Structure formats: structure tokens, C-alpha cells
Amino acid sequence: MSAPVPGGRPGEAERAAELAAALADQGVHGVILSFVDTAGINRVKTVPVRALPSAVRWGVGMSPVFDMFLADDSIVGSDIQGGPDGDLRHYPDLDGLVALAAQPGWAWAPVDRMTQEGGPHHSCSRTLLRRAQSDAEQAGLTFRAAIEIEFALGRGDVPHPEFVPACLGSAYGMTRVVEQSDFCAAALDALERQGVEVDQIHPEYAAGQYEISVCALDPVAAADRSVLVRQTLRALAGRHGLRISFAPSVVAGGVGNGGHVHLSAWRDGVNLHGTGERRYGMTGEAEAFAAGVLDALPALAAVATPSPSSYLRMQPSHWAGVYAVWGHETREAALRVVTGTAGQPGAANIEVKCADLAANPYLLLSGLITAGRDGIDRGLALPEEITGDPSRFSPEEAERRGIRRLPTTLDDAVAAFAASSLPARAWGEYVPDAVLAVRRGEAARMQGLAADAVAEAYRWVY
Ligand code: GLU
Ligand code: MG
């Protein structure tokens, strides 16, 4: 839980040498050094396995301009960043190093992005999340997080960028498990071999759609895992003649892919969400944490639902949680209070349903933690609980009950983000500047395009 040190932390180069030798014995040739950019794209450098100790000591060079990349690889600029100058050092984190079961010959590790002078890069989203975690720890708070992964499997034998579902069976239907039996079993096997504890894999609602959920971890590890699991599934899809989409909207008008975030705050090893006297077992702190998150969701939309494709998904009655309200086990609320089974207080958490997988998971989690802690500091209480589908209310009734939609366009999300003081508190100056520049760049790219064209533009990129 500390930043890399140029030259390596004590004993780290030796550990890297041992790990590199063990990986080479297993037939691993290269190590993928992975980070996620502002647009939510997983970008990498790779090194031969024998260079792992050097990468751990001195990092690997990569430009800071990736903070300003769009999903189509075009580049935007701002007054304070962008452009061809400068270089960073990417340091692999050995605690996250994994031999990839679905990509024989390769291992993978998340990186921390550092300056050449040896300080943290101001926009390293992983460092910022680690900082949010350690700041909270100073105040006695720890967190458990997990990101659900929904995805659509398409046939690999159709022309790009078409999507033809790779299964025909019913939503949640056994037929779909039969149709993609090999893929689903291979996913369980590969993730198990990578040390990923899978909770469930199951067919979802939309055409070709499935979901995988994994166990909760500390937030940095949960974000790392979200990246690793998706790339593992992608590699497997290719091996099974399939194409995989994690895009918020695979086909415009349909139910999309969510990336629901489960988050719980703990103090002294006790889950604050399941051990209190307030509604649904929440402690006062858990309720204030949840209220802080709820309050910040409109401002955080530019991070939680960051893509033009996100707003095709964000439709009422699609279980995407498009209303800035909360409810107990309510699938139409952006914030779902999850209590789990009676007698299992450790399982209680809040689920942020609006989020999707175009989000940079590190930024998303640090934003949620900052918002939740803000709620605790301000002693916020949750408003009235909402049950059922809020879309049944007339506009007047919705207004009376305080039911607001989350931003319905990327432009609205950008406006809410720009008007909020939360981004600066969560991430300082550079990340919010990059988020605004990148979101405006994506919105400009899609200006005037029909929904089908927007879905197609982002279908295969995340
Ligand atoms: N696919 C839905 C979404 O867009 C979620 C379905 C579910 O609740 O699992 O978030
Ligand atoms: Mg789901």
C-alpha cells in the first residue's frame, strides 16, 4: 500500500527476479504493464519477462499524453496538459502480478505511473485511489468493493463492427449456458487459475448477454480485478470464435451492459452497513456514507457513465438505475441498499447501479469514496426511500417526491461535473481538467450521429 520507489522498495528487485524466473519456468515470455486512461481504455506496455526486475526498479517509459486520449485514439488538449512532451515511468505492482491463463506466454500487472523525478504522476488514477484508501484508513475506515461485469458475446465470424448475438436462448435461461457452455466453463477455469474468486457467472437479459461477479476486495485490488477479468474474458472469447462487448450500449435501444459497483465501509473490522440500528441495518455512518454517494451521483456521472454510449444505456425501466434515488433492493434506483441474507452482516453494501464499464474503475472508486466520506463529514441523512419503478410517476409527482433523473446526456454530465467541487477534492487539478477535455472531445465526435452509429462507434473498444 505504498507508492513505488525509484531503485525499488527494499527486497523488491530480488522478489521480481524470483517471480520472473518462476514465470519463465511456466512458459511466460512477456509481462503486460496495464493502466486505464481517462476515456476508460486499458492501455499497456509490455516487457520480456527477464526485464521484470528492471521494470520494478526503474519503471518503463510512457507518455503522459494518454490522459488526453479519446476512445478512438484521437488526442485532445487543454490549457494545462496534452501535447507531445514529457515522459512518465510505469512501475508494475508485484502484488497484482498474474500469469494469464487465457493468454499462454503472458503475465499481467497493474502499474503505478510515476514522474521521471520519482514522484507520483498527478493523474495516476491507481495512485489516487490508493491515496483515498490510505487517507480513509487514517480515519479508521476501510472499504470492500466489487465491480460486476456484464458483457455481450457476439459471433466472431461476422464483419466488424457488426454484432450478432452468440446465443439465442432466453434471458437468464439454461439454453444460453448450454450454447456457450465451453466459454463459460473456460472462464471459470481461467479465473480460478489466476486466483480470482468468482461468485457467479450467469446469462443476463439482453441478446447475447452474460454477467460475471467476483468477490469483494480492497478498492485498488477490486479495480485491478475489474480490468484483469475483462481482459481474461476477451482473450477467451477470441479463442472460442467470439467477440465480446463491455460497451454500455451494444445495440441502441436495448438493455445495456452495467458495471455496478458494490461498496461497503468498515470500521475496526465491522461492516458499517449491516450492523447498525438504522434502516436495513445501516449504522449512522453507513447511512451518511450512502447519502454522500447519492448526493454526488449527478456530479460523478461524467466518471461513472463517461461515454456517449453510456447515455444510450441510461433509459428508465432498463434496470440501469437512472434516477438519483435510493431504495432497498430496488433495481431502478441508482443507489440500491443491499442487505444480503439475514445473519450475514458482512455482506451488506451499497450498489451503485448507474455505473458502467466505460468508467475508469480507479477514478470511479476514489470518487465514490470521497463522496461517501463527504457524507459522513457533513452528517448527511438519506432522503425518502423509493420503491418500484419511478418512471410510473407523473413529472409533478416525481418532483414532489424529490425524484430526479441522473444526467441524460454526456453534455449534462459534463455540466454537472464542472459545477461540482467534489472532483477537485477527489483528484486535484489535472484529472478533472482531463475528464472535462476528454468527455467534451467524445461528445463532439458523436455530435449529430444517430443512436445506432454511437453504439457502433463504442461497441468493441472497452
Ligand atoms: N443490464 C442492466 C444494466 O444496464 C442491469 C441488469 C441487472 O440488474 O443485473 O445495468
Ligand atoms: Mg446484472
mmCIF file of N, CA and C and ligand atoms in Angstrom, residues 148 150 172 202 204-206 209 211 248 255-260 313 318-321 331 336 351 353-355, ligand 1:
data_model
loop_
_atom_site.group_PDB
_atom_site.id
_atom_site.type_symbol
_atom_site.label_atom_id
_atom_site.label_comp_id
_atom_site.label_asym_id
_atom_site.label_seq_id
_atom_site.Cartn_x
_atom_site.Cartn_y
_atom_site.Cartn_z
ATOM 1 N N GLU A 148 -19.335 -5.534 -10.738
ATOM 2 C CA GLU A 148 -19.973 -6.585 -11.560
ATOM 3 C C GLU A 148 -19.635 -6.335 -13.023
ATOM 4 N N GLU A 150 -20.920 -7.041 -16.757
ATOM 5 C CA GLU A 150 -21.875 -7.538 -17.755
ATOM 6 C C GLU A 150 -21.221 -7.434 -19.133
ATOM 7 N N TYR A 172 -31.496 -15.179 -18.776
ATOM 8 C CA TYR A 172 -31.265 -15.993 -17.576
ATOM 9 C C TYR A 172 -31.551 -17.488 -17.849
ATOM 10 N N HIS A 202 -23.521 -15.904 -15.106
ATOM 11 C CA HIS A 202 -24.889 -16.273 -15.489
ATOM 12 C C HIS A 202 -25.343 -15.524 -16.729
ATOM 13 N N GLU A 204 -27.563 -13.064 -18.819
ATOM 14 C CA GLU A 204 -28.277 -11.840 -18.434
ATOM 15 C C GLU A 204 -29.465 -11.619 -19.355
ATOM 16 N N TYR A 205 -29.959 -10.389 -19.357
ATOM 17 C CA TYR A 205 -31.231 -10.097 -20.023
ATOM 18 C C TYR A 205 -31.112 -9.915 -21.542
ATOM 19 N N ALA A 206 -30.159 -9.050 -21.951
ATOM 20 C CA ALA A 206 -30.117 -8.624 -23.360
ATOM 21 C C ALA A 206 -29.579 -9.723 -24.279
ATOM 22 N N GLN A 209 -26.179 -11.584 -23.835
ATOM 23 C CA GLN A 209 -25.577 -11.000 -22.623
ATOM 24 C C GLN A 209 -25.406 -12.001 -21.482
ATOM 25 N N GLU A 211 -23.186 -12.244 -17.355
ATOM 26 C CA GLU A 211 -22.568 -11.438 -16.286
ATOM 27 C C GLU A 211 -21.668 -12.319 -15.447
ATOM 28 N N PRO A 248 -21.336 0.145 -22.794
ATOM 29 C CA PRO A 248 -22.595 0.436 -22.106
ATOM 30 C C PRO A 248 -23.807 0.083 -22.964
ATOM 31 N N VAL A 255 -31.322 -3.267 -23.686
ATOM 32 C CA VAL A 255 -30.747 -3.212 -22.342
ATOM 33 C C VAL A 255 -29.227 -3.253 -22.493
ATOM 34 N N GLY A 256 -28.536 -2.435 -21.721
ATOM 35 C CA GLY A 256 -27.089 -2.316 -21.891
ATOM 36 C C GLY A 256 -26.288 -3.146 -20.908
ATOM 37 N N ASN A 257 -24.973 -2.942 -20.965
ATOM 38 C CA ASN A 257 -24.057 -3.567 -20.012
ATOM 39 C C ASN A 257 -23.775 -2.599 -18.871
ATOM 40 N N GLY A 258 -24.103 -3.005 -17.650
ATOM 41 C CA GLY A 258 -23.749 -2.212 -16.486
ATOM 42 C C GLY A 258 -22.408 -2.654 -15.929
ATOM 43 N N GLY A 259 -21.883 -1.827 -15.050
ATOM 44 C CA GLY A 259 -20.678 -2.177 -14.290
ATOM 45 C C GLY A 259 -20.955 -1.784 -12.848
ATOM 46 N N HIS A 260 -22.003 -2.404 -12.288
ATOM 47 C CA HIS A 260 -22.479 -1.997 -10.955
ATOM 48 C C HIS A 260 -21.375 -2.143 -9.926
ATOM 49 N N ARG A 313 -27.576 3.612 -22.842
ATOM 50 C CA ARG A 313 -27.971 2.630 -21.815
ATOM 51 C C ARG A 313 -28.879 3.235 -20.761
ATOM 52 N N HIS A 318 -34.914 -0.049 -17.561
ATOM 53 C CA HIS A 318 -33.908 -0.971 -18.111
ATOM 54 C C HIS A 318 -32.983 -1.499 -17.007
ATOM 55 N N TRP A 319 -33.366 -1.285 -15.727
ATOM 56 C CA TRP A 319 -32.563 -1.716 -14.578
ATOM 57 C C TRP A 319 -31.178 -1.074 -14.542
ATOM 58 N N ALA A 320 -31.070 0.086 -15.189
ATOM 59 C CA ALA A 320 -29.762 0.745 -15.208
ATOM 60 C C ALA A 320 -29.620 1.780 -14.090
ATOM 61 N N GLY A 321 -30.669 1.987 -13.305
ATOM 62 C CA GLY A 321 -30.576 2.919 -12.181
ATOM 63 C C GLY A 321 -30.393 4.357 -12.627
ATOM 64 N N ARG A 331 -34.066 -2.124 -8.280
ATOM 65 C CA ARG A 331 -33.203 -2.122 -9.455
ATOM 66 C C ARG A 331 -33.373 -0.912 -10.363
ATOM 67 N N ARG A 336 -28.733 1.248 -4.712
ATOM 68 C CA ARG A 336 -29.504 0.134 -4.160
ATOM 69 C C ARG A 336 -28.859 -0.281 -2.849
ATOM 70 N N GLU A 351 -24.960 -0.599 -3.613
ATOM 71 C CA GLU A 351 -24.664 -0.900 -5.014
ATOM 72 C C GLU A 351 -24.965 0.343 -5.844
ATOM 73 N N LYS A 353 -25.744 1.417 -9.150
ATOM 74 C CA LYS A 353 -26.213 0.689 -10.338
ATOM 75 C C LYS A 353 -26.008 1.460 -11.629
ATOM 76 N N CYS A 354 -25.905 2.781 -11.523
ATOM 77 C CA CYS A 354 -25.808 3.555 -12.765
ATOM 78 C C CYS A 354 -24.481 3.329 -13.473
ATOM 79 N N ALA A 355 -23.432 2.958 -12.737
ATOM 80 C CA ALA A 355 -22.089 2.898 -13.328
ATOM 81 C C ALA A 355 -21.992 1.855 -14.436
HETATM 82 N N1 GLU B 1 -28.057 -4.683 -17.614
HETATM 83 C C1 GLU B 1 -28.552 -3.786 -16.608
HETATM 84 C C2 GLU B 1 -27.714 -2.506 -16.643
HETATM 85 O O1 GLU B 1 -27.605 -1.923 -17.648
HETATM 86 C C3 GLU B 1 -28.525 -4.408 -15.213
HETATM 87 C C4 GLU B 1 -29.280 -5.681 -15.034
HETATM 88 C C5 GLU B 1 -29.158 -6.182 -13.605
HETATM 89 O O2 GLU B 1 -29.728 -5.565 -12.715
HETATM 90 O O3 GLU B 1 -28.375 -7.105 -13.380
HETATM 91 O O4 GLU B 1 -27.197 -2.058 -15.686
#
